[in-house]
PDB file of C-alpha atoms in Angstrom:
ATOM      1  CA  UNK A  24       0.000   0.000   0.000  1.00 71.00           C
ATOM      2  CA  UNK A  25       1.085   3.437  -1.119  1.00 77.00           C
ATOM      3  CA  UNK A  26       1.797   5.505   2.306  1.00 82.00           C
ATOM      4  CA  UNK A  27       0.253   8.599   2.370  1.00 87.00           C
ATOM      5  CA  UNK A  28       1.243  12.242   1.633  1.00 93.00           C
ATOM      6  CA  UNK A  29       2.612  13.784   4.794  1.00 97.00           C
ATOM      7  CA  UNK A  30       0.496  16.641   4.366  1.00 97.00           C
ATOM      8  CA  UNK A  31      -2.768  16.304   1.902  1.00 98.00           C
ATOM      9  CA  UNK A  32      -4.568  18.971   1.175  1.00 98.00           C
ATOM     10  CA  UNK A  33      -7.813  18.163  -0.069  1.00 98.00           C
ATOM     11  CA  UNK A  34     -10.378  19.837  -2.182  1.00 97.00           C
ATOM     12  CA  UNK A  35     -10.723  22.733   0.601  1.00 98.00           C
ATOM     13  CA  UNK A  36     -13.144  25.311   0.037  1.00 98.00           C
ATOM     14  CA  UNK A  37     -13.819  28.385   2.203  1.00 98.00           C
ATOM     15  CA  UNK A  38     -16.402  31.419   1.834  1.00 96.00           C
ATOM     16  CA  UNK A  39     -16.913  34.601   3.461  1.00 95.00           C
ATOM     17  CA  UNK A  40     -20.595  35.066   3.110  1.00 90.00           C
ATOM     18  CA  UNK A  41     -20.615  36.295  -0.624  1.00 88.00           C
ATOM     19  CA  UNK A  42     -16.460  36.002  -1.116  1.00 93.00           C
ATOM     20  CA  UNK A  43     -15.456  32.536  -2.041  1.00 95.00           C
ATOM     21  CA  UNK A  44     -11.758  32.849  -1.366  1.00 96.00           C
ATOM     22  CA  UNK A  45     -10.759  29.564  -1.381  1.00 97.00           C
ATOM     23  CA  UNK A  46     -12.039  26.974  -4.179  1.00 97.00           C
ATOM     24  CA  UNK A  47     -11.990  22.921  -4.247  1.00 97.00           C
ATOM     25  CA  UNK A  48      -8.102  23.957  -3.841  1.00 98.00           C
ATOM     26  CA  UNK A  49      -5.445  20.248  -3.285  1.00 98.00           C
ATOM     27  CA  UNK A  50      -2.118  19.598  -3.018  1.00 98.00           C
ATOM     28  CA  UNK A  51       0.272  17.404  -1.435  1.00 97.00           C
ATOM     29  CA  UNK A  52       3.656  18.029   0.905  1.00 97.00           C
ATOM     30  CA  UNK A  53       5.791  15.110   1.222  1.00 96.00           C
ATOM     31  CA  UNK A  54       8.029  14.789   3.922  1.00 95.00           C
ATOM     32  CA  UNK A  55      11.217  17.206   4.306  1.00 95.00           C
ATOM     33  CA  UNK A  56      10.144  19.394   1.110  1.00 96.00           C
ATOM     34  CA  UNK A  57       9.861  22.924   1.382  1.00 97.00           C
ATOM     35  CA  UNK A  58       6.763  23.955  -0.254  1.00 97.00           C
ATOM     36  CA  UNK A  59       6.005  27.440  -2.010  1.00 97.00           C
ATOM     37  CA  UNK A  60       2.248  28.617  -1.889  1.00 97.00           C
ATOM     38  CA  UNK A  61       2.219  31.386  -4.150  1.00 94.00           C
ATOM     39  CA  UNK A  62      -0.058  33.886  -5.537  1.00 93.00           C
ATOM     40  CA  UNK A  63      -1.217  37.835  -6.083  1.00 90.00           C
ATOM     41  CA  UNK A  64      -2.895  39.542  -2.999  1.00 88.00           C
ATOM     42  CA  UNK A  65      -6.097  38.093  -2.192  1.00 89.00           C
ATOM     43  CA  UNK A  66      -5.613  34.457  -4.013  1.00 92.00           C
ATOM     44  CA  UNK A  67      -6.384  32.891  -0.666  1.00 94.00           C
ATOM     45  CA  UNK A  68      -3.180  31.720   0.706  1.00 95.00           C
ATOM     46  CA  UNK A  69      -3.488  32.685   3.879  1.00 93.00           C
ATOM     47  CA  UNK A  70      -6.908  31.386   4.424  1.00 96.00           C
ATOM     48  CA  UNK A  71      -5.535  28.234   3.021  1.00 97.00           C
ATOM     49  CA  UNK A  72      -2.903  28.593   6.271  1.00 96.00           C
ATOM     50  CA  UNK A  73      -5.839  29.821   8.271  1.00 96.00           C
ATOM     51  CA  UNK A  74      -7.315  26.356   7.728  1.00 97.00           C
ATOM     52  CA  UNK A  75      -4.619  23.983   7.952  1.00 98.00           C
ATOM     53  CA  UNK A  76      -3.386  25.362  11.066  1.00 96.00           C
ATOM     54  CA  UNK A  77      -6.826  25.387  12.819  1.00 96.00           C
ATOM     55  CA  UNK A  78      -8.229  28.989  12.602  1.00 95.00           C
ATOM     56  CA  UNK A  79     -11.013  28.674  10.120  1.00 96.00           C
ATOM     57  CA  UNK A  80     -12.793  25.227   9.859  1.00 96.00           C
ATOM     58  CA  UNK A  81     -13.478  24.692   5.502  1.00 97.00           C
ATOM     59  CA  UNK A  82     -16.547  24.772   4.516  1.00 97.00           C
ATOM     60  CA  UNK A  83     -15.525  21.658   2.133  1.00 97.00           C
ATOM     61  CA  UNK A  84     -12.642  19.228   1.776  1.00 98.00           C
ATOM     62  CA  UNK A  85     -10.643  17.218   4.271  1.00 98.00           C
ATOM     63  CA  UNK A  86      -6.876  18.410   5.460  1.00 98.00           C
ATOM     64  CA  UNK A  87      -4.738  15.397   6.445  1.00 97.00           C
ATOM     65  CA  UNK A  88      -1.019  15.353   8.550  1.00 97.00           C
ATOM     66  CA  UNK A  89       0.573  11.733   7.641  1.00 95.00           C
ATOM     67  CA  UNK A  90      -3.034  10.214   7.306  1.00 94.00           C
ATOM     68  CA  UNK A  91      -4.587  11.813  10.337  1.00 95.00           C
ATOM     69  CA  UNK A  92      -7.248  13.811   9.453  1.00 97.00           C
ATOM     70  CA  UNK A  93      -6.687  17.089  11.018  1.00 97.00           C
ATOM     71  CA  UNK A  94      -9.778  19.314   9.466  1.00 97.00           C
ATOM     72  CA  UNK A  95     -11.013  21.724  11.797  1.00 92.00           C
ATOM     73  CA  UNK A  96      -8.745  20.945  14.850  1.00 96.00           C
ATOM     74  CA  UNK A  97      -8.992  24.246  17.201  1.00 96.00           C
ATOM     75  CA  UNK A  98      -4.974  26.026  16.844  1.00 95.00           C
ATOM     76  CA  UNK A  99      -4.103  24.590  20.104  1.00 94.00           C
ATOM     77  CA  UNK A 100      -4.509  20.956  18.767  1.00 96.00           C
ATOM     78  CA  UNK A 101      -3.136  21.415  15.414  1.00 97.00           C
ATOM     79  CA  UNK A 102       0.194  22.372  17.264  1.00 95.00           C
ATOM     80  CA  UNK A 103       0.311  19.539  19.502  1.00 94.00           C
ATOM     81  CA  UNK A 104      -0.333  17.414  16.243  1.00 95.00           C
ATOM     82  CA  UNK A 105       3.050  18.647  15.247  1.00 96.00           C
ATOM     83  CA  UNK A 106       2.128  21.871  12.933  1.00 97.00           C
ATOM     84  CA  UNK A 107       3.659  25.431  13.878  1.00 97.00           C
ATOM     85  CA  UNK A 108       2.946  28.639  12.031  1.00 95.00           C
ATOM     86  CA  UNK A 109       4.171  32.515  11.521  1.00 94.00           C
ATOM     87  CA  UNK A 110       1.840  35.309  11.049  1.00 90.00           C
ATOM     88  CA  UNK A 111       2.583  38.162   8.180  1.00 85.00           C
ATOM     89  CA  UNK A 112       2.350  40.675  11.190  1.00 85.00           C
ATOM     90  CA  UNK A 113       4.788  39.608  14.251  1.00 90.00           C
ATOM     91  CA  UNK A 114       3.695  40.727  17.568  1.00 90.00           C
ATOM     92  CA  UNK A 115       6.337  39.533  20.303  1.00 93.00           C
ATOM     93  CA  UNK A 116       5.437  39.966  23.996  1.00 94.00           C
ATOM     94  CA  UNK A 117       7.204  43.072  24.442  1.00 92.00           C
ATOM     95  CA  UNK A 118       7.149  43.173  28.131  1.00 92.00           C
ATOM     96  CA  UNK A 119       9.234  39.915  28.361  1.00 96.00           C
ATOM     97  CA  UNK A 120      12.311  39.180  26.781  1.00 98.00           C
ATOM     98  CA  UNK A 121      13.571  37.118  23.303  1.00 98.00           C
ATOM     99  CA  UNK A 122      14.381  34.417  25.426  1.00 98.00           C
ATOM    100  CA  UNK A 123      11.186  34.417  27.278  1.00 98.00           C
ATOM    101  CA  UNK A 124       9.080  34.970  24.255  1.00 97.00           C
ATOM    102  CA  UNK A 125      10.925  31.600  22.798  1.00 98.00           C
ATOM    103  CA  UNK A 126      10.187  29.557  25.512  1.00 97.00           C
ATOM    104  CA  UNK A 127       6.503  30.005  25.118  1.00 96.00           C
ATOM    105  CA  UNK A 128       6.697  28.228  22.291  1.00 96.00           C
ATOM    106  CA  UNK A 129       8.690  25.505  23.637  1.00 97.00           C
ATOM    107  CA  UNK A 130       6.456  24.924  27.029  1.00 96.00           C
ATOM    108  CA  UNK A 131       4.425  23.248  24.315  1.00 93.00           C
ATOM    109  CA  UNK A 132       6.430  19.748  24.034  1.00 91.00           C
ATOM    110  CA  UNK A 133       7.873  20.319  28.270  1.00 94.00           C
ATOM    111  CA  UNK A 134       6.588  21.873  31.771  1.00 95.00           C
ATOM    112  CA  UNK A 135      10.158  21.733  32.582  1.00 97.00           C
ATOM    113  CA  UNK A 136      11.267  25.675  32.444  1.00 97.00           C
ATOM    114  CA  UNK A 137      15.142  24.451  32.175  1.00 97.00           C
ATOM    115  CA  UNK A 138      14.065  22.445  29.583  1.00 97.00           C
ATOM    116  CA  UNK A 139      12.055  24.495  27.734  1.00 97.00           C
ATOM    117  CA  UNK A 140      15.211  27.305  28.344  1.00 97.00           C
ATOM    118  CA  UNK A 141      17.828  25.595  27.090  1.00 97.00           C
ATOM    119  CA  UNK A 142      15.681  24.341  24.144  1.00 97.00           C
ATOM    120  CA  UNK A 143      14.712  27.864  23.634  1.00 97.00           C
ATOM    121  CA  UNK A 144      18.580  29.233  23.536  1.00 97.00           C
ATOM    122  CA  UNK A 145      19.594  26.493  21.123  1.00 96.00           C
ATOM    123  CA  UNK A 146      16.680  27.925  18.761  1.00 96.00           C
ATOM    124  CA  UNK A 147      18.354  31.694  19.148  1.00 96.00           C
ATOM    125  CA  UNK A 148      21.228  30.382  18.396  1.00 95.00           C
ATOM    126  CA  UNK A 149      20.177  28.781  15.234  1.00 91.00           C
ATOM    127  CA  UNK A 150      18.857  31.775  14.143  1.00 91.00           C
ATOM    128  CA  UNK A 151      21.847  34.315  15.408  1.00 90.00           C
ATOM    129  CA  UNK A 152      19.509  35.562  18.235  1.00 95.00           C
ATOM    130  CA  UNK A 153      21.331  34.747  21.130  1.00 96.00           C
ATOM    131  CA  UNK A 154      23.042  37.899  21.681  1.00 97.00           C
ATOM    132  CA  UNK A 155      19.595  39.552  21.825  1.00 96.00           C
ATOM    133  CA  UNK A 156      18.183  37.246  24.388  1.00 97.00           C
ATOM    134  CA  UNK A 157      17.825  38.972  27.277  1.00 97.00           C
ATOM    135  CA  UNK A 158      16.874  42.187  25.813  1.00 96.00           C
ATOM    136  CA  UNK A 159      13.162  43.198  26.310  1.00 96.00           C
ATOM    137  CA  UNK A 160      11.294  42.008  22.856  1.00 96.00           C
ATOM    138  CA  UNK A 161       9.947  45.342  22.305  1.00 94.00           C
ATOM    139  CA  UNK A 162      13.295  46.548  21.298  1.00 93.00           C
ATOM    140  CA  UNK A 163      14.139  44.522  18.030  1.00 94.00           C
ATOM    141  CA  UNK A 164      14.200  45.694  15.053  1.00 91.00           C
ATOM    142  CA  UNK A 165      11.968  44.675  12.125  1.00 87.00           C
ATOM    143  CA  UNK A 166      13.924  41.777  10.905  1.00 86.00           C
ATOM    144  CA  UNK A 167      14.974  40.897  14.321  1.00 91.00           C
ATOM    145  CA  UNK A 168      10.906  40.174  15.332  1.00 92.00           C
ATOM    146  CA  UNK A 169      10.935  37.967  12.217  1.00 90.00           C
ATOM    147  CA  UNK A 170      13.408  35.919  13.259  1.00 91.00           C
ATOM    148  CA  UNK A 171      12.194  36.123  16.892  1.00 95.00           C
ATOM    149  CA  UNK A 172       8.354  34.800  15.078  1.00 94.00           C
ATOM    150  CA  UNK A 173      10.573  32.022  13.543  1.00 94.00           C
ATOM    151  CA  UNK A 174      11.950  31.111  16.948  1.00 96.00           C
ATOM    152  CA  UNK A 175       8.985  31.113  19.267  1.00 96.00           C
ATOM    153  CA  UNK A 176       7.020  28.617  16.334  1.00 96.00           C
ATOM    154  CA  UNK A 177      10.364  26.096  15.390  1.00 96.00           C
ATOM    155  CA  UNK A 178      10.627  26.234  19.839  1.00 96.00           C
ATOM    156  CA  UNK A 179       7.384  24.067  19.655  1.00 96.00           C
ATOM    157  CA  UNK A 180       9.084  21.080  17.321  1.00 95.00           C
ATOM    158  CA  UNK A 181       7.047  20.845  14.743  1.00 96.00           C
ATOM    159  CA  UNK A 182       6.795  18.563  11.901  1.00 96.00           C
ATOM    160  CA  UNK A 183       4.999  20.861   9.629  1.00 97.00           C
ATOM    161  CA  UNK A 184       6.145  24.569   9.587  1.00 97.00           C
ATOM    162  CA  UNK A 185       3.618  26.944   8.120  1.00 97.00           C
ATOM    163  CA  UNK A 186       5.956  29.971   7.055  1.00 96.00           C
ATOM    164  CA  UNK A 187       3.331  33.415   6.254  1.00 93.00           C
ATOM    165  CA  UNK A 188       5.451  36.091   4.449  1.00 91.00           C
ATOM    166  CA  UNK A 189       8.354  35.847   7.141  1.00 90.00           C
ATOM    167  CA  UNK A 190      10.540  37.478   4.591  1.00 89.00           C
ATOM    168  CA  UNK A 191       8.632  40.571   3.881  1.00 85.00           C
ATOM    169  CA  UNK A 192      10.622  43.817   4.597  1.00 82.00           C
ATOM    170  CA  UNK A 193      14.140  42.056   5.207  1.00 86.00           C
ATOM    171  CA  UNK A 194      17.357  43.494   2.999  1.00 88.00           C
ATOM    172  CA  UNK A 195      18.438  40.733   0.335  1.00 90.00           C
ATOM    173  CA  UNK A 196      21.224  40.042   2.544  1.00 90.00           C
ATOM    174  CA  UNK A 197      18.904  39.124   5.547  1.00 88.00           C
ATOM    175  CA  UNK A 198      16.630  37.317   2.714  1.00 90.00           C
ATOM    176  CA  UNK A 199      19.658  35.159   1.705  1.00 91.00           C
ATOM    177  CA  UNK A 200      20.561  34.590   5.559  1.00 89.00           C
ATOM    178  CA  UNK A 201      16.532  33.251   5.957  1.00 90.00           C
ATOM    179  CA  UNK A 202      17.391  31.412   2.764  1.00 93.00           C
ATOM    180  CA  UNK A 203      20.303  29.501   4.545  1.00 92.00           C
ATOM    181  CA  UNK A 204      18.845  28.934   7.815  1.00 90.00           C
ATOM    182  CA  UNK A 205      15.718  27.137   6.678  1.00 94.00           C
ATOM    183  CA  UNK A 206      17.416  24.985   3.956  1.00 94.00           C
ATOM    184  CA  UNK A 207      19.896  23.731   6.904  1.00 92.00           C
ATOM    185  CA  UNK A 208      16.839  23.043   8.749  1.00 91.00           C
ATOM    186  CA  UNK A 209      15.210  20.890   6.526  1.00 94.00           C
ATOM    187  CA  UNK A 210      18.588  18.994   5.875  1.00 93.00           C
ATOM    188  CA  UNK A 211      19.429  18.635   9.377  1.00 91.00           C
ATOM    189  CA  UNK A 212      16.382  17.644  11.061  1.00 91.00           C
ATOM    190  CA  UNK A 213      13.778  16.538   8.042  1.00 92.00           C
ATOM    191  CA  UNK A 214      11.034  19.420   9.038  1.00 95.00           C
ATOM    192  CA  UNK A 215       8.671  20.283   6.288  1.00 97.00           C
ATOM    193  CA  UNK A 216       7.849  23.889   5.127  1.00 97.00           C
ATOM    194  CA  UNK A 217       5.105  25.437   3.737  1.00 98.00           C
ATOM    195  CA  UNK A 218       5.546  28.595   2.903  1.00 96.00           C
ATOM    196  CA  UNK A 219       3.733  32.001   1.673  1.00 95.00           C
ATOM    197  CA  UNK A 220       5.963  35.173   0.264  1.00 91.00           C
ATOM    198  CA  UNK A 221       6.343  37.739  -1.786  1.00 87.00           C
ATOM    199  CA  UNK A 222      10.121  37.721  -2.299  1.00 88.00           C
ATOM    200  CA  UNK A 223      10.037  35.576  -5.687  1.00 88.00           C
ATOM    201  CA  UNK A 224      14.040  34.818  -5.189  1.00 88.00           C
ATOM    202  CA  UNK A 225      13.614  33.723  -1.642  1.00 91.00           C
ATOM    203  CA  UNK A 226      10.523  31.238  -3.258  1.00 93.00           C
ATOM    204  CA  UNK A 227      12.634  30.152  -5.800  1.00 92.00           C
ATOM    205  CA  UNK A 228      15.773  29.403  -3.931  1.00 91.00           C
ATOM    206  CA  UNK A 229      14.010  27.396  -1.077  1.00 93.00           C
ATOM    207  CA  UNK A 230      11.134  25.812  -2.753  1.00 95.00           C
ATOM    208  CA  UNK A 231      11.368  21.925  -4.189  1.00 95.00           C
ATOM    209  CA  UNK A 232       7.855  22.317  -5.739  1.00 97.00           C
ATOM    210  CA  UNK A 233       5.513  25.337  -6.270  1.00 97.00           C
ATOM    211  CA  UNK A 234       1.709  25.498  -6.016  1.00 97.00           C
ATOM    212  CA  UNK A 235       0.119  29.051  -7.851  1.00 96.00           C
ATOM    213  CA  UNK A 236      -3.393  29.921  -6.481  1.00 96.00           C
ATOM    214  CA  UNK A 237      -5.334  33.041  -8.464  1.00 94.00           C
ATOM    215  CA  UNK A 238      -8.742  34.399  -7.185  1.00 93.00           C
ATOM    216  CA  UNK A 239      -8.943  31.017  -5.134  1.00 95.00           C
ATOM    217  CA  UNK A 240      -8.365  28.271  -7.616  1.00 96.00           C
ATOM    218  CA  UNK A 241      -5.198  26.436  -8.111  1.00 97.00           C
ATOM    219  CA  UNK A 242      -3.796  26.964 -11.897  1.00 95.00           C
ATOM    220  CA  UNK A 243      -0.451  25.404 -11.764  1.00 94.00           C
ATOM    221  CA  UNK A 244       2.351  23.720  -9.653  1.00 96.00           C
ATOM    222  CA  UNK A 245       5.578  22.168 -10.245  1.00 96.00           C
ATOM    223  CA  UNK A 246       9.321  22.941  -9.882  1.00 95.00           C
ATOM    224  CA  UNK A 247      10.011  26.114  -9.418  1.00 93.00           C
ATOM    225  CA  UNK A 248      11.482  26.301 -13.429  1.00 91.00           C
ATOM    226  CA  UNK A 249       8.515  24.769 -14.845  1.00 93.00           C
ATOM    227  CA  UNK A 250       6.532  27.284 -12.517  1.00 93.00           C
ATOM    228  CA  UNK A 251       8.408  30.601 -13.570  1.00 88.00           C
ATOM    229  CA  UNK A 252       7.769  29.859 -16.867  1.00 90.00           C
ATOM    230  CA  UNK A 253       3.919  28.656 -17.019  1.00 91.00           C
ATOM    231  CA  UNK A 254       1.962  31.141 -19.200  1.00 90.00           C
ATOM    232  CA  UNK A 255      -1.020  31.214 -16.616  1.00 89.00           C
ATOM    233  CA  UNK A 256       1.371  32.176 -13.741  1.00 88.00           C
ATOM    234  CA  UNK A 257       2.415  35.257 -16.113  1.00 86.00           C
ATOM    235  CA  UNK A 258      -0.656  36.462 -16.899  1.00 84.00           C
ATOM    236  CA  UNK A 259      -2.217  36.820 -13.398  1.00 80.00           C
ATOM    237  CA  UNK A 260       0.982  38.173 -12.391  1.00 72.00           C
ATOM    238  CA  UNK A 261       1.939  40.542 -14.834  1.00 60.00           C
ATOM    239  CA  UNK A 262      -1.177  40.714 -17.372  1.00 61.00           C
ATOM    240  CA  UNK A 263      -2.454  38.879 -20.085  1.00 46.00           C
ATOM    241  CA  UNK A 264      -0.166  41.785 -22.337  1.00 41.00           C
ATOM    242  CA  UNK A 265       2.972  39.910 -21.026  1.00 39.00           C
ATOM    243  CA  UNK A 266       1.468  36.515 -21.202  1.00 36.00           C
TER     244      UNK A 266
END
């Protein structure tokens, strides 16, 4: 018997009363690929996150995690099945510090607070935090709360990571850093990333496989080449003129 995807996506629909934003859309993660769910504004990627990781329940369609179906989990239980996510607008816990804010996350697979510290510090460290970590999170900079949203969700071992735009507003140098850091983590420790962004170069130089999503539908996936160069992924890009 075939096993099954490690994360199945499955006809999924969603609609805000008259909106439909997400249509009948499927695809399929295997295990230790990095993912690219792409798309203009408003093609419904991040109500396709919204769903997988438990905030919306779809209206239609079945979400699986290695053959367990996970559709319509509340958040709480979709991260204790082993799925973590970022959110397109980071908002730390400014009152405590990076460390702190990291070990949230990781109180989710320990009570133990050494644990969940040094478990916590070896997450900064992975992604060149630790100098910041006992400075009060309110005082990062932009890119610095990224990484810091990276953190507090990896701090929480997940299988799946579910990365929303965590690139968004970061120099190309910091892109190419982001670039690095999540490439080693897939090779060192077999996590799987789906991801959402905006930074074409950063999709192209993670991503194994592509799915493009336009006014809700899927209309193409593939390898990132095949992708680039897919007349439909043009047009709703750049305009039937350039198709």
């Amino acid at each position: 018997m075939t096993p099954p995807p490690f994360l199945e996506v499955a006809g999924i629909s969603k609609r805000f009363r008259g909106l439909v934003a997400v249509d009948a859309v499927s695809f399929a993660l295997e295990k230790g690929a990095i993912v690219g769910l792409i798309g203009p504004n408003g093609a419904g990627k991040t109500t396709i996150f919204n769903m997988i990781a438990g905030v919306f329940h779809p209206d239609r369609g079945r979400i699986r995690l290695e053959g367990e179906d996970v559709t319509g989990l509340p958040p709480h239980r979709v991260c204790k099945a082993g799925i973590a996510r970022t959110f397109q607008l980071v908002k730390p816990f400014g009152a405590l510090t990076v460390l702190e804010n990291v070990m949230v996350g990781a109180f989710r697979a320990t009570p133990d607070a050494g644990v969940a510290r040094r478990a916590a510090s070896e997450v900064l460290e992975r992604l060149d935090l630790a100098a910041k970590a006992q400075l009060p999170a309110h005082g990062l900079t932009l890119p610095e709360r990224k990484r810091l949203e990276t953190a507090r969700a990896l701090a929480t071992r997940p299988r799946l990571l579910l990365l929303d735009e965590v690139m968004a507003g970061l120099r190309p140098t910091e892109v190419d850093a982001m670039v690095r850091v999540f490439t080693d983590l897939v090779r060192e420790t077999g996590l799987t990333i789906l991801l959402t962004e905006h930074v074409m170069r950063a999709v192209m130089a993670l991503s194994h496989h592509i799915v493009v999503l336009h006014h809700g539908q899927k209309i193409c996936e593939g390898p990132p080449g095949q992708v680039a160069r897919d007349p439909r992924v043009v047009e709703c890009y750049l305009g039937a003129r350039h198709a």
